[in-house]
Amino acid sequence: MNSSIKLEPRVAAILGALVGDAASLGLHWLYDPARIAQIDKSKGLVFLQPDASDYAGVSGYFAHGKKQAGDSSAYGELCLLMLRHIARHGKFYRVDYQSEYRNYFGPGGGYQGYIDSPTRQTLQTLLPLKPEDFPLQSGADDDQFAALAALPAIVAAHDESQDALKAKIEQVVRLTNNNDTAVAAAQYAGCALLAILQGQSAGQALSGALPHAGEKLAPLVEEALQTGMLDSAAAAKRFGSACHVLEGVPVIAHIARYAPDYRTAIEENIRIGGDSCGRSIMLGAIMAAYTAQQNGQVASIPLEWAARYHKLSIAADACVQLRHQ
């Protein structure tokens, strides 16, 4: 089945992020491309049941033993949390969001799964406090990919200036990642997605957002955009495939610039290994929004992929609320 979904670009961005994350979960944090290639030949790449034997004897970390194919990583859960927050409240409210974050990811909350370092440190800050005492910057000094996870909903719901978007992104990122590099990476990715939603091509948007990337990230992304052809393996070898934004954002930009469609982008992202779920949030958002813009609101998210994402109905309901605001 090769059917794609007709979606308004803002909705496509959000669902592209969520579906991409779930598609990547089965091989998340497997750092051996040769092993991934072997698995691809026998089982494929997307929506695989997490299996410890796939990680045996090679570089990787098996974190999702209690999850099922179609579940989300913590990144996808964070993306959905922000979507539901904005859909419920009409806009972003910091203290309410911090409370929802603590209630969901903290002890006794609805989230079940691996807790990464930024999440753990953020919870350690929030758990002892009353909501009225929550700090403006509750996040860890950490540049990992939790910093980008909430962006699709933030950007999709944004109707102000680019400068206002950058300020909002900084506020949101510092709640989980109180780190200048993380903020700059999020502002770059957010401005690129906004430009796509405003009608720019992926190449124009990814290049045009470079002034927002900061002095550490900008030259890396610029290099990643200049290869002239899709070579995700070379990009991963050059920039890295781990959880840090200085590694992953150039890889995202490279794939988004040269991949022909959403399916190709997500599969290439999985093939190179490492923090595929972390990269998939903004990669999926950018590719889905761009293809929806280019193809008369037909995003190239495969229909059969969307159907396998376990929280599709929850996300779809929140997107309907978002569109009516």
Coordinates of C-alpha atoms in Angstrom, one line a residue:
M1 CA 0.0 0.0 0.0
N2 CA 1.5 3.4 -1.0
S3 CA -1.5 5.7 -0.2
S4 CA -0.6 9.0 1.5
I5 CA -2.8 11.2 3.7
K6 CA -4.4 14.5 2.8
L7 CA -3.5 16.9 5.6
E8 CA -3.2 20.6 6.1
P9 CA 0.5 21.4 6.4
R10 CA 0.4 22.4 10.1
V11 CA -1.3 19.1 11.0
A12 CA 1.0 17.2 8.7
A13 CA 4.0 18.6 10.6
I14 CA 2.7 17.3 13.9
L15 CA 1.6 13.9 12.7
G16 CA 4.8 13.6 10.6
A17 CA 6.8 14.0 13.8
L18 CA 4.7 11.6 15.9
V19 CA 4.5 8.9 13.2
G20 CA 8.3 9.2 12.4
D21 CA 9.1 8.7 16.1
A22 CA 6.9 5.6 16.4
A23 CA 8.3 4.2 13.1
S24 CA 11.8 4.5 14.5
L25 CA 11.3 3.0 17.9
G26 CA 12.2 -0.6 17.2
L27 CA 15.8 0.1 16.2
H28 CA 16.3 3.2 18.4
W29 CA 19.8 3.6 19.9
L30 CA 21.3 0.8 17.8
Y31 CA 24.6 2.2 16.6
D32 CA 25.6 -0.4 14.1
P33 CA 24.5 0.3 10.5
A34 CA 25.7 -3.1 9.3
R35 CA 23.4 -4.8 11.9
I36 CA 20.6 -2.5 10.8
A37 CA 21.1 -3.5 7.2
Q38 CA 20.9 -7.2 8.1
I39 CA 17.6 -6.5 10.0
D40 CA 16.3 -4.6 7.1
K41 CA 16.7 -7.6 4.8
S42 CA 14.7 -9.9 7.1
K43 CA 12.2 -7.7 8.9
G44 CA 12.3 -4.2 7.4
L45 CA 13.0 -1.0 9.2
V46 CA 9.8 0.6 10.5
F47 CA 7.4 -0.2 13.3
L48 CA 9.5 -3.2 14.5
Q49 CA 8.9 -4.8 17.8
P50 CA 11.8 -3.8 20.1
D51 CA 14.0 -7.0 20.4
A52 CA 17.1 -7.3 22.6
S53 CA 18.6 -9.8 20.2
D54 CA 18.9 -7.2 17.5
Y55 CA 21.4 -5.3 19.9
A56 CA 23.4 -8.4 20.9
G57 CA 27.1 -8.1 20.3
V58 CA 27.1 -4.7 18.7
S59 CA 27.2 -1.1 19.8
G60 CA 23.8 0.1 21.1
Y61 CA 21.6 0.5 24.1
F62 CA 18.3 -1.5 24.3
A63 CA 16.0 0.9 26.2
H64 CA 12.5 -0.1 25.0
G65 CA 12.0 -3.7 26.1
K66 CA 8.6 -3.0 27.6
K67 CA 7.3 -1.2 24.6
Q68 CA 5.3 -2.5 21.6
A69 CA 5.6 -1.8 17.9
G70 CA 3.6 1.4 17.4
D71 CA 4.5 3.0 20.7
S72 CA 6.3 6.3 21.1
S73 CA 9.7 7.1 22.5
A74 CA 9.9 9.7 25.3
Y75 CA 10.5 12.2 22.5
G76 CA 7.2 11.4 20.8
E77 CA 5.4 11.5 24.2
L78 CA 6.8 14.9 24.8
C79 CA 5.7 16.1 21.4
L80 CA 2.2 14.8 22.1
L81 CA 2.2 16.4 25.5
M82 CA 2.8 19.8 24.1
L83 CA 0.2 19.3 21.3
R84 CA -2.4 18.4 23.9
H85 CA -1.4 21.3 26.1
I86 CA -1.9 23.8 23.4
A87 CA -5.1 22.2 22.1
R88 CA -6.5 22.2 25.6
H89 CA -5.5 25.7 26.6
G90 CA -5.4 27.6 23.3
K91 CA -1.8 28.7 23.8
F92 CA 1.2 27.9 25.9
Y93 CA 1.1 28.4 29.6
R94 CA 4.4 27.7 31.3
V95 CA 3.3 26.7 34.8
D96 CA 0.4 24.6 33.6
Y97 CA 2.8 22.9 31.1
Q98 CA 5.4 22.2 33.8
S99 CA 2.7 20.7 36.0
E100 CA 1.5 18.5 33.2
Y101 CA 5.0 17.5 32.4
R102 CA 5.7 16.5 36.0
N103 CA 2.4 14.7 36.3
Y104 CA 3.0 12.7 33.2
F105 CA 6.7 11.8 33.3
G106 CA 7.0 11.7 37.1
P107 CA 6.3 8.9 39.6
G108 CA 2.8 7.5 39.2
G109 CA 2.3 9.3 35.9
G110 CA 1.0 8.0 32.6
Y111 CA 4.5 7.6 31.0
Q112 CA 6.1 4.2 31.1
G113 CA 9.6 3.9 29.6
Y114 CA 13.1 5.1 29.6
I115 CA 13.8 8.4 31.3
D116 CA 16.8 10.2 29.8
S117 CA 19.1 12.6 31.6
P118 CA 17.4 15.9 30.8
T119 CA 14.0 14.5 31.8
R120 CA 15.4 13.0 35.0
Q121 CA 17.1 16.3 36.0
T122 CA 14.0 18.3 35.1
L123 CA 11.8 16.1 37.3
Q124 CA 14.3 16.4 40.1
T125 CA 13.8 20.2 40.0
L126 CA 10.1 20.2 39.7
L127 CA 9.0 17.3 42.0
P128 CA 9.7 19.0 45.4
L129 CA 8.1 22.3 44.4
K130 CA 4.6 23.8 44.4
P131 CA 3.6 25.0 41.0
E132 CA 3.8 28.6 42.0
D133 CA 7.4 28.0 42.8
F134 CA 8.4 26.4 39.5
P135 CA 11.4 28.2 38.1
L136 CA 11.4 29.9 34.7
Q137 CA 14.3 27.6 33.6
S138 CA 13.7 24.2 35.1
G139 CA 15.8 22.2 32.6
A140 CA 19.1 20.5 32.7
D141 CA 22.3 22.0 31.3
D142 CA 22.1 19.4 28.5
D143 CA 22.1 19.7 24.7
Q144 CA 20.3 16.4 23.9
F145 CA 17.3 16.0 21.6
A146 CA 14.6 16.5 24.2
A147 CA 15.2 20.1 23.3
L148 CA 13.5 19.7 20.0
A149 CA 10.7 17.3 20.9
A150 CA 8.0 19.9 21.6
L151 CA 8.7 22.1 18.6
P152 CA 6.2 20.8 16.0
A153 CA 3.1 21.9 18.1
I154 CA 4.8 25.1 19.1
V155 CA 5.5 26.1 15.5
A156 CA 2.2 24.8 14.1
A157 CA 0.2 26.9 16.6
H158 CA 2.3 30.0 16.1
D159 CA 0.7 33.0 14.4
E160 CA 3.1 35.9 15.4
S161 CA 6.5 37.1 14.2
Q162 CA 9.6 35.0 13.8
D163 CA 11.2 36.9 16.7
A164 CA 8.2 36.0 18.9
L165 CA 8.5 32.4 17.9
K166 CA 12.2 32.4 18.8
A167 CA 11.4 33.9 22.2
K168 CA 8.7 31.2 22.8
I169 CA 11.0 28.4 21.7
E170 CA 13.7 29.6 24.1
Q171 CA 11.2 29.7 26.9
V172 CA 10.0 26.2 26.2
V173 CA 13.4 24.6 25.6
R174 CA 14.8 25.9 28.9
L175 CA 12.1 24.1 30.7
T176 CA 13.9 20.8 29.8
N177 CA 17.3 21.8 28.4
N178 CA 18.7 25.0 30.0
N179 CA 21.6 25.1 27.5
D180 CA 22.5 27.7 24.9
T181 CA 23.4 25.2 22.2
A182 CA 20.1 23.4 22.7
V183 CA 18.2 26.7 22.4
A184 CA 20.0 27.7 19.3
A185 CA 19.4 24.3 17.7
A186 CA 15.7 24.5 18.5
Q187 CA 15.5 28.0 17.2
Y188 CA 17.1 26.9 13.9
A189 CA 14.8 23.9 13.5
G190 CA 11.7 25.9 14.5
C191 CA 12.4 28.8 12.1
A192 CA 13.1 26.3 9.3
L193 CA 9.8 24.6 9.9
L194 CA 8.0 27.9 10.1
A195 CA 9.4 28.9 6.7
I196 CA 8.2 25.7 5.2
L197 CA 4.7 26.3 6.6
Q198 CA 4.9 29.8 5.0
G199 CA 5.5 28.2 1.6
Q200 CA 9.3 28.0 1.2
S201 CA 11.0 24.9 -0.2
A202 CA 12.9 22.7 2.1
G203 CA 16.2 23.9 0.7
Q204 CA 15.2 27.6 1.1
A205 CA 14.0 27.1 4.6
L206 CA 16.9 25.1 5.8
S207 CA 19.4 27.6 4.4
G208 CA 17.5 30.6 5.3
A209 CA 17.3 29.6 9.0
L210 CA 21.1 29.3 9.3
P211 CA 21.4 32.8 11.0
H212 CA 19.4 31.4 13.9
A213 CA 21.5 28.3 14.4
G214 CA 24.3 29.9 16.6
E215 CA 28.0 29.9 16.0
K216 CA 28.6 26.3 16.9
L217 CA 25.8 24.7 14.9
A218 CA 25.6 27.0 11.8
P219 CA 28.8 26.0 10.1
L220 CA 28.0 22.3 10.6
V221 CA 24.5 22.6 9.1
E222 CA 25.8 24.7 6.2
E223 CA 28.3 21.9 5.4
A224 CA 25.6 19.3 5.6
L225 CA 23.5 21.2 3.1
Q226 CA 26.3 21.5 0.5
T227 CA 26.8 17.9 -0.4
G228 CA 24.6 18.0 -3.5
M229 CA 23.1 14.6 -3.0
L230 CA 21.5 12.3 -0.4
D231 CA 24.1 10.3 1.5
S232 CA 22.9 9.8 5.0
A233 CA 25.6 7.3 5.9
A234 CA 28.3 9.8 5.0
A235 CA 26.5 12.5 6.9
A236 CA 26.2 10.4 10.0
K237 CA 29.9 9.4 9.8
R238 CA 30.9 13.1 9.4
F239 CA 28.6 14.6 12.1
G240 CA 27.8 11.7 14.4
S241 CA 24.6 9.8 15.2
A242 CA 24.3 10.2 19.0
C243 CA 21.8 12.2 21.1
H244 CA 23.4 15.7 20.9
V245 CA 22.0 18.4 18.7
L246 CA 25.4 19.3 17.2
E247 CA 25.5 15.8 15.8
G248 CA 21.9 15.2 14.9
V249 CA 20.7 18.5 13.5
P250 CA 23.2 18.6 10.6
V251 CA 22.0 15.0 9.8
I252 CA 18.4 16.1 9.9
A253 CA 19.1 19.1 7.6
H254 CA 21.0 16.9 5.2
I255 CA 18.3 14.3 4.9
A256 CA 15.5 16.9 4.7
R257 CA 17.3 18.8 2.0
Y258 CA 17.9 15.8 -0.3
A259 CA 15.3 13.1 0.5
P260 CA 12.5 13.0 -2.1
D261 CA 9.7 12.1 0.3
Y262 CA 8.7 11.4 3.9
R263 CA 9.1 7.6 3.6
T264 CA 12.6 7.8 2.3
A265 CA 13.7 10.4 4.9
I266 CA 12.4 8.3 7.8
E267 CA 13.9 5.1 6.5
E268 CA 17.3 6.8 5.8
N269 CA 17.3 8.2 9.3
I270 CA 16.7 4.7 10.8
R271 CA 19.4 3.1 8.6
I272 CA 22.2 5.3 10.0
G273 CA 21.4 4.2 13.6
G274 CA 21.9 6.0 16.9
D275 CA 19.3 8.4 18.2
S276 CA 16.9 7.9 15.3
C277 CA 13.9 8.8 17.4
G278 CA 15.5 12.0 18.5
R279 CA 16.2 13.1 14.9
S280 CA 12.8 11.8 13.7
I281 CA 10.7 14.5 15.4
M282 CA 11.9 17.5 13.4
L283 CA 12.9 15.5 10.3
G284 CA 9.4 14.0 10.2
A285 CA 7.8 17.4 10.8
I286 CA 9.8 19.1 8.1
M287 CA 9.3 16.4 5.5
A288 CA 5.5 16.0 6.1
A289 CA 4.9 19.7 6.1
Y290 CA 6.9 20.3 3.0
T291 CA 5.3 17.5 1.0
A292 CA 1.8 18.7 2.1
Q293 CA 2.7 22.2 0.9
Q294 CA 4.0 20.9 -2.4
N295 CA 1.3 18.3 -3.2
G296 CA -2.0 20.1 -2.5
Q297 CA -2.1 19.1 1.1
V298 CA -1.2 15.5 0.4
A299 CA 1.6 14.7 2.9
S300 CA 3.7 11.8 1.9
I301 CA 3.2 10.0 5.3
P302 CA 2.3 6.5 4.3
L303 CA -1.3 5.7 5.4
E304 CA -0.3 2.3 6.7
W305 CA 2.4 3.9 8.9
A306 CA -0.1 6.3 10.4
A307 CA -2.5 3.5 11.1
R308 CA 0.2 1.7 13.1
Y309 CA 0.9 4.6 15.4
H310 CA -0.9 3.7 18.6
K311 CA -2.0 7.2 19.7
L312 CA -3.2 8.4 16.3
S313 CA -6.7 9.1 17.4
I314 CA -5.5 11.1 20.4
A315 CA -3.2 13.1 18.2
A316 CA -5.9 13.6 15.6
D317 CA -8.4 14.9 18.1
A318 CA -5.9 17.4 19.4
C319 CA -5.0 18.5 15.9
V320 CA -8.7 19.2 15.2
Q321 CA -8.9 21.4 18.4
L322 CA -5.7 23.2 17.2
R323 CA -7.2 23.9 13.8
H324 CA -10.3 25.5 15.3
Q325 CA -8.4 27.9 17.4

